[in-house]
PDB file of C-alpha atoms in Angstrom:
ATOM      1  CA  UNK D   1       1.368  -3.520 -17.137  1.00 86.00           C
ATOM      2  CA  UNK D   2       4.059  -3.005 -14.532  1.00 87.00           C
ATOM      3  CA  UNK D   3       6.295   0.024 -14.540  1.00 90.00           C
ATOM      4  CA  UNK D   4       9.595  -0.991 -12.896  1.00 92.00           C
ATOM      5  CA  UNK D   5      12.591   1.027 -11.732  1.00 93.00           C
ATOM      6  CA  UNK D   6      15.515   0.395  -9.404  1.00 93.00           C
ATOM      7  CA  UNK D   7      15.597   3.024  -6.661  1.00 94.00           C
ATOM      8  CA  UNK D   8      19.180   4.194  -7.046  1.00 87.00           C
ATOM      9  CA  UNK D   9      21.573   3.192  -4.291  1.00 87.00           C
ATOM     10  CA  UNK D  10      18.859   1.640  -2.137  1.00 93.00           C
ATOM     11  CA  UNK D  11      18.949  -1.522  -4.256  1.00 93.00           C
ATOM     12  CA  UNK D  12      15.152  -1.684  -3.991  1.00 96.00           C
ATOM     13  CA  UNK D  13      13.023  -2.410  -7.027  1.00 96.00           C
ATOM     14  CA  UNK D  14       9.893  -0.258  -7.256  1.00 96.00           C
ATOM     15  CA  UNK D  15       7.066  -1.590  -9.395  1.00 94.00           C
ATOM     16  CA  UNK D  16       3.847   0.286 -10.101  1.00 93.00           C
ATOM     17  CA  UNK D  17       0.816  -1.260 -11.725  1.00 90.00           C
ATOM     18  CA  UNK D  18      -0.810   0.361 -14.736  1.00 84.00           C
ATOM     19  CA  UNK D  19      -4.244  -0.741 -15.983  1.00 84.00           C
ATOM     20  CA  UNK D  20      -4.778  -3.354 -17.197  1.00 84.00           C
ATOM     21  CA  UNK D  21      -2.622  -5.287 -14.705  1.00 85.00           C
ATOM     22  CA  UNK D  22      -2.440  -9.102 -14.820  1.00 87.00           C
ATOM     23  CA  UNK D  23      -0.309 -11.937 -13.479  1.00 86.00           C
ATOM     24  CA  UNK D  24       1.373 -12.061 -16.914  1.00 90.00           C
ATOM     25  CA  UNK D  25       2.702  -8.552 -16.283  1.00 91.00           C
ATOM     26  CA  UNK D  26       4.457  -9.787 -13.135  1.00 90.00           C
ATOM     27  CA  UNK D  27       6.010 -12.700 -15.051  1.00 90.00           C
ATOM     28  CA  UNK D  28       7.154 -10.301 -17.788  1.00 93.00           C
ATOM     29  CA  UNK D  29       8.920  -8.130 -15.201  1.00 93.00           C
ATOM     30  CA  UNK D  30      10.700 -11.120 -13.656  1.00 91.00           C
ATOM     31  CA  UNK D  31      11.638 -12.321 -17.152  1.00 93.00           C
ATOM     32  CA  UNK D  32      13.276  -8.932 -17.775  1.00 93.00           C
ATOM     33  CA  UNK D  33      15.204  -9.309 -14.521  1.00 92.00           C
ATOM     34  CA  UNK D  34      16.285 -12.865 -15.411  1.00 91.00           C
ATOM     35  CA  UNK D  35      17.360 -11.697 -18.876  1.00 92.00           C
ATOM     36  CA  UNK D  36      19.352  -8.803 -17.404  1.00 91.00           C
ATOM     37  CA  UNK D  37      17.301  -6.135 -19.193  1.00 92.00           C
ATOM     38  CA  UNK D  38      16.298  -4.405 -15.947  1.00 91.00           C
ATOM     39  CA  UNK D  39      19.726  -2.985 -15.003  1.00 89.00           C
ATOM     40  CA  UNK D  40      20.796  -3.494 -11.393  1.00 91.00           C
ATOM     41  CA  UNK D  41      17.802  -5.643 -10.437  1.00 93.00           C
ATOM     42  CA  UNK D  42      18.216  -9.271  -9.398  1.00 92.00           C
ATOM     43  CA  UNK D  43      15.753 -12.013  -8.573  1.00 90.00           C
ATOM     44  CA  UNK D  44      16.610 -11.366  -4.905  1.00 92.00           C
ATOM     45  CA  UNK D  45      16.133  -7.592  -5.023  1.00 95.00           C
ATOM     46  CA  UNK D  46      13.925  -6.213  -2.247  1.00 97.00           C
ATOM     47  CA  UNK D  47      10.748  -4.986  -3.957  1.00 96.00           C
ATOM     48  CA  UNK D  48       8.005  -2.508  -3.204  1.00 97.00           C
ATOM     49  CA  UNK D  49       4.962  -2.963  -5.410  1.00 94.00           C
ATOM     50  CA  UNK D  50       2.600  -0.002  -5.556  1.00 94.00           C
ATOM     51  CA  UNK D  51      -0.751  -1.352  -6.652  1.00 90.00           C
ATOM     52  CA  UNK D  52      -2.733   1.798  -5.893  1.00 88.00           C
ATOM     53  CA  UNK D  53      -3.048   2.984  -9.511  1.00 85.00           C
ATOM     54  CA  UNK D  54      -4.475  -0.248 -10.924  1.00 80.00           C
ATOM     55  CA  UNK D  55      -5.471  -3.379  -9.079  1.00 76.00           C
ATOM     56  CA  UNK D  56      -4.686  -6.901 -10.240  1.00 77.00           C
ATOM     57  CA  UNK D  57      -7.397  -8.172 -12.563  1.00 82.00           C
ATOM     58  CA  UNK D  58      -9.237 -11.234 -11.276  1.00 82.00           C
ATOM     59  CA  UNK D  59      -7.228 -14.285 -12.362  1.00 82.00           C
ATOM     60  CA  UNK D  60      -8.943 -17.140 -14.190  1.00 86.00           C
ATOM     61  CA  UNK D  61      -9.352 -20.427 -12.292  1.00 87.00           C
ATOM     62  CA  UNK D  62      -5.959 -22.150 -12.000  1.00 86.00           C
ATOM     63  CA  UNK D  63      -4.055 -19.085 -13.208  1.00 86.00           C
ATOM     64  CA  UNK D  64      -2.355 -18.531  -9.835  1.00 82.00           C
ATOM     65  CA  UNK D  65      -0.975 -22.095  -9.910  1.00 84.00           C
ATOM     66  CA  UNK D  66       0.453 -21.644 -13.411  1.00 88.00           C
ATOM     67  CA  UNK D  67       1.859 -18.296 -12.371  1.00 85.00           C
ATOM     68  CA  UNK D  68       3.715 -19.833  -9.413  1.00 85.00           C
ATOM     69  CA  UNK D  69       5.220 -22.544 -11.644  1.00 88.00           C
ATOM     70  CA  UNK D  70       6.430 -19.981 -14.204  1.00 90.00           C
ATOM     71  CA  UNK D  71       7.733 -17.696 -11.472  1.00 87.00           C
ATOM     72  CA  UNK D  72       9.638 -20.554  -9.803  1.00 87.00           C
ATOM     73  CA  UNK D  73      11.329 -21.451 -13.104  1.00 89.00           C
ATOM     74  CA  UNK D  74      12.535 -17.867 -13.464  1.00 89.00           C
ATOM     75  CA  UNK D  75      13.823 -17.819  -9.885  1.00 84.00           C
ATOM     76  CA  UNK D  76      16.330 -20.569 -10.807  1.00 83.00           C
ATOM     77  CA  UNK D  77      16.783 -21.721  -7.224  1.00 78.00           C
ATOM     78  CA  UNK D  78      17.517 -18.283  -5.766  1.00 80.00           C
ATOM     79  CA  UNK D  79      15.430 -17.111  -2.822  1.00 82.00           C
ATOM     80  CA  UNK D  80      13.363 -14.018  -3.625  1.00 90.00           C
ATOM     81  CA  UNK D  81      13.946 -10.918  -1.525  1.00 93.00           C
ATOM     82  CA  UNK D  82      11.394  -9.158   0.661  1.00 97.00           C
ATOM     83  CA  UNK D  83       8.259  -7.846  -1.044  1.00 96.00           C
ATOM     84  CA  UNK D  84       6.017  -5.083   0.281  1.00 97.00           C
ATOM     85  CA  UNK D  85       2.727  -4.711  -1.605  1.00 95.00           C
ATOM     86  CA  UNK D  86       0.493  -1.642  -1.462  1.00 94.00           C
ATOM     87  CA  UNK D  87      -2.920  -3.182  -2.120  1.00 92.00           C
ATOM     88  CA  UNK D  88      -6.035  -1.002  -1.892  1.00 89.00           C
ATOM     89  CA  UNK D  89      -9.395  -2.609  -1.196  1.00 88.00           C
ATOM     90  CA  UNK D  90     -10.375  -5.952   0.227  1.00 89.00           C
ATOM     91  CA  UNK D  91     -10.274  -7.939  -3.054  1.00 85.00           C
ATOM     92  CA  UNK D  92      -6.811  -6.681  -4.010  1.00 85.00           C
ATOM     93  CA  UNK D  93      -5.557  -7.191  -0.455  1.00 90.00           C
ATOM     94  CA  UNK D  94      -6.817 -10.789  -0.565  1.00 88.00           C
ATOM     95  CA  UNK D  95      -5.238 -11.504  -3.965  1.00 85.00           C
ATOM     96  CA  UNK D  96      -1.959 -10.064  -2.743  1.00 87.00           C
ATOM     97  CA  UNK D  97      -2.027 -12.230   0.393  1.00 91.00           C
ATOM     98  CA  UNK D  98      -2.823 -15.267  -1.765  1.00 84.00           C
ATOM     99  CA  UNK D  99       0.197 -14.389  -3.922  1.00 83.00           C
ATOM    100  CA  UNK D 100       2.355 -14.355  -0.772  1.00 87.00           C
ATOM    101  CA  UNK D 101       1.019 -17.717   0.413  1.00 89.00           C
ATOM    102  CA  UNK D 102       1.415 -19.378  -2.990  1.00 84.00           C
ATOM    103  CA  UNK D 103       4.942 -17.966  -3.308  1.00 86.00           C
ATOM    104  CA  UNK D 104       5.724 -19.633   0.015  1.00 89.00           C
ATOM    105  CA  UNK D 105       4.147 -22.958  -1.018  1.00 87.00           C
ATOM    106  CA  UNK D 106       6.059 -22.762  -4.314  1.00 84.00           C
ATOM    107  CA  UNK D 107       9.317 -22.160  -2.392  1.00 86.00           C
ATOM    108  CA  UNK D 108       9.871 -18.809  -4.093  1.00 86.00           C
ATOM    109  CA  UNK D 109       9.748 -16.579  -1.023  1.00 90.00           C
ATOM    110  CA  UNK D 110       9.121 -17.288   2.661  1.00 89.00           C
ATOM    111  CA  UNK D 111       5.630 -16.114   3.589  1.00 90.00           C
ATOM    112  CA  UNK D 112       6.954 -13.760   6.270  1.00 93.00           C
ATOM    113  CA  UNK D 113       8.942 -11.988   3.529  1.00 95.00           C
ATOM    114  CA  UNK D 114       5.740 -10.700   1.890  1.00 95.00           C
ATOM    115  CA  UNK D 115       3.956  -7.779   3.570  1.00 97.00           C
ATOM    116  CA  UNK D 116       0.615  -6.487   2.305  1.00 96.00           C
ATOM    117  CA  UNK D 117      -0.801  -3.139   3.396  1.00 95.00           C
ATOM    118  CA  UNK D 118      -2.782  -0.164   2.130  1.00 94.00           C
ATOM    119  CA  UNK D 119      -0.352   2.349   3.663  1.00 94.00           C
ATOM    120  CA  UNK D 120       2.950   3.432   2.093  1.00 95.00           C
ATOM    121  CA  UNK D 121       4.410   4.363   5.488  1.00 95.00           C
ATOM    122  CA  UNK D 122       3.756   0.865   6.852  1.00 96.00           C
ATOM    123  CA  UNK D 123       5.350  -0.706   3.775  1.00 96.00           C
ATOM    124  CA  UNK D 124       8.463   1.460   4.125  1.00 97.00           C
ATOM    125  CA  UNK D 125       8.825   0.755   7.858  1.00 97.00           C
ATOM    126  CA  UNK D 126       8.489  -2.990   7.233  1.00 97.00           C
ATOM    127  CA  UNK D 127      10.994  -2.899   4.358  1.00 97.00           C
ATOM    128  CA  UNK D 128      13.542  -1.029   6.472  1.00 97.00           C
ATOM    129  CA  UNK D 129      13.386  -3.847   9.052  1.00 97.00           C
ATOM    130  CA  UNK D 130      14.017  -6.490   6.356  1.00 96.00           C
ATOM    131  CA  UNK D 131      17.188  -4.857   5.052  1.00 96.00           C
ATOM    132  CA  UNK D 132      20.717  -5.033   6.446  1.00 92.00           C
ATOM    133  CA  UNK D 133      21.424  -2.764   9.453  1.00 93.00           C
ATOM    134  CA  UNK D 134      23.453  -0.457   7.220  1.00 93.00           C
ATOM    135  CA  UNK D 135      20.703  -0.439   4.562  1.00 94.00           C
ATOM    136  CA  UNK D 136      18.462   2.501   3.715  1.00 95.00           C
ATOM    137  CA  UNK D 137      15.981   3.831   6.271  1.00 96.00           C
ATOM    138  CA  UNK D 138      12.263   4.189   5.589  1.00 96.00           C
ATOM    139  CA  UNK D 139      12.742   7.926   5.044  1.00 95.00           C
ATOM    140  CA  UNK D 140      15.598   7.332   2.577  1.00 96.00           C
ATOM    141  CA  UNK D 141      13.427   4.867   0.649  1.00 96.00           C
ATOM    142  CA  UNK D 142      10.585   7.421   0.636  1.00 94.00           C
ATOM    143  CA  UNK D 143      12.963  10.069  -0.718  1.00 94.00           C
ATOM    144  CA  UNK D 144      14.108   7.702  -3.471  1.00 94.00           C
ATOM    145  CA  UNK D 145      10.488   6.937  -4.420  1.00 94.00           C
ATOM    146  CA  UNK D 146       9.693  10.652  -4.523  1.00 92.00           C
ATOM    147  CA  UNK D 147      12.358  11.151  -7.218  1.00 91.00           C
ATOM    148  CA  UNK D 148      10.685   8.655  -9.581  1.00 89.00           C
ATOM    149  CA  UNK D 149       8.249  10.322 -11.970  1.00 84.00           C
ATOM    150  CA  UNK D 150       4.711   9.017 -11.733  1.00 67.00           C
ATOM    151  CA  UNK D 151       3.791   6.386 -14.267  1.00 57.00           C
ATOM    152  CA  UNK D 152       1.605   8.718 -16.321  1.00 54.00           C
ATOM    153  CA  UNK D 153       4.526  11.132 -16.615  1.00 48.00           C
ATOM    154  CA  UNK D 154       6.692   8.335 -18.080  1.00 46.00           C
ATOM    155  CA  UNK D 155       4.118   6.337 -20.051  1.00 43.00           C
ATOM    156  CA  UNK D 156       1.783   8.936 -21.458  1.00 41.00           C
ATOM    157  CA  UNK D 157       0.052   6.746 -24.028  1.00 35.00           C
ATOM    158  CA  UNK D 158      -1.405   4.254 -21.543  1.00 34.00           C
ATOM    159  CA  UNK D 159      -4.804   4.650 -19.872  1.00 34.00           C
ATOM    160  CA  UNK D 160      -4.319   4.872 -16.110  1.00 33.00           C
ATOM    161  CA  UNK D 161      -6.761   4.339 -13.278  1.00 32.00           C
ATOM    162  CA  UNK D 162      -5.415   6.146 -10.201  1.00 31.00           C
ATOM    163  CA  UNK D 163      -6.377   5.962  -6.576  1.00 35.00           C
ATOM    164  CA  UNK D 164      -4.084   8.823  -5.569  1.00 35.00           C
ATOM    165  CA  UNK D 165      -0.585  10.199  -5.878  1.00 33.00           C
ATOM    166  CA  UNK D 166       2.355   8.640  -4.039  1.00 37.00           C
ATOM    167  CA  UNK D 167       3.356  10.380  -0.876  1.00 36.00           C
ATOM    168  CA  UNK D 168       5.996   9.707   1.709  1.00 38.00           C
ATOM    169  CA  UNK D 169       4.176   9.358   5.013  1.00 36.00           C
TER     170      UNK D 169
END
């Protein structure tokens, strides 16, 4: 599952993974955006994905290819905005990089518009550089993230595997 929220005036979409977390959860989130049921979010919204609470389950063979095709259909010709992914551990880091490469090959998002790291501070610094000069700073993005209740505070009935609490670095 993905928990998704627009970070107020920053225009940045924050997604947080909740176990179990699959490629279908990502498609479901983009479907909500395409349908207009995620208020304020667009297919081009800059996005920070926090994958520290639950890592992406290992996709079945060929699942990434199907995912890219479905994702491209939802994009409807629009270029996706920058994406920073917090990906703990080598396997999750690798899957996240593969996602970035396949998004580039599928003409969804340029590869240099996907940044994968284990550190929130690095993700925020990178995102700040991708936004317009008058856009939010890394510290303003961190402040906006800090105002969002943690997933378990908003979705109490779901089992959650956590690596640690969010913190602005």
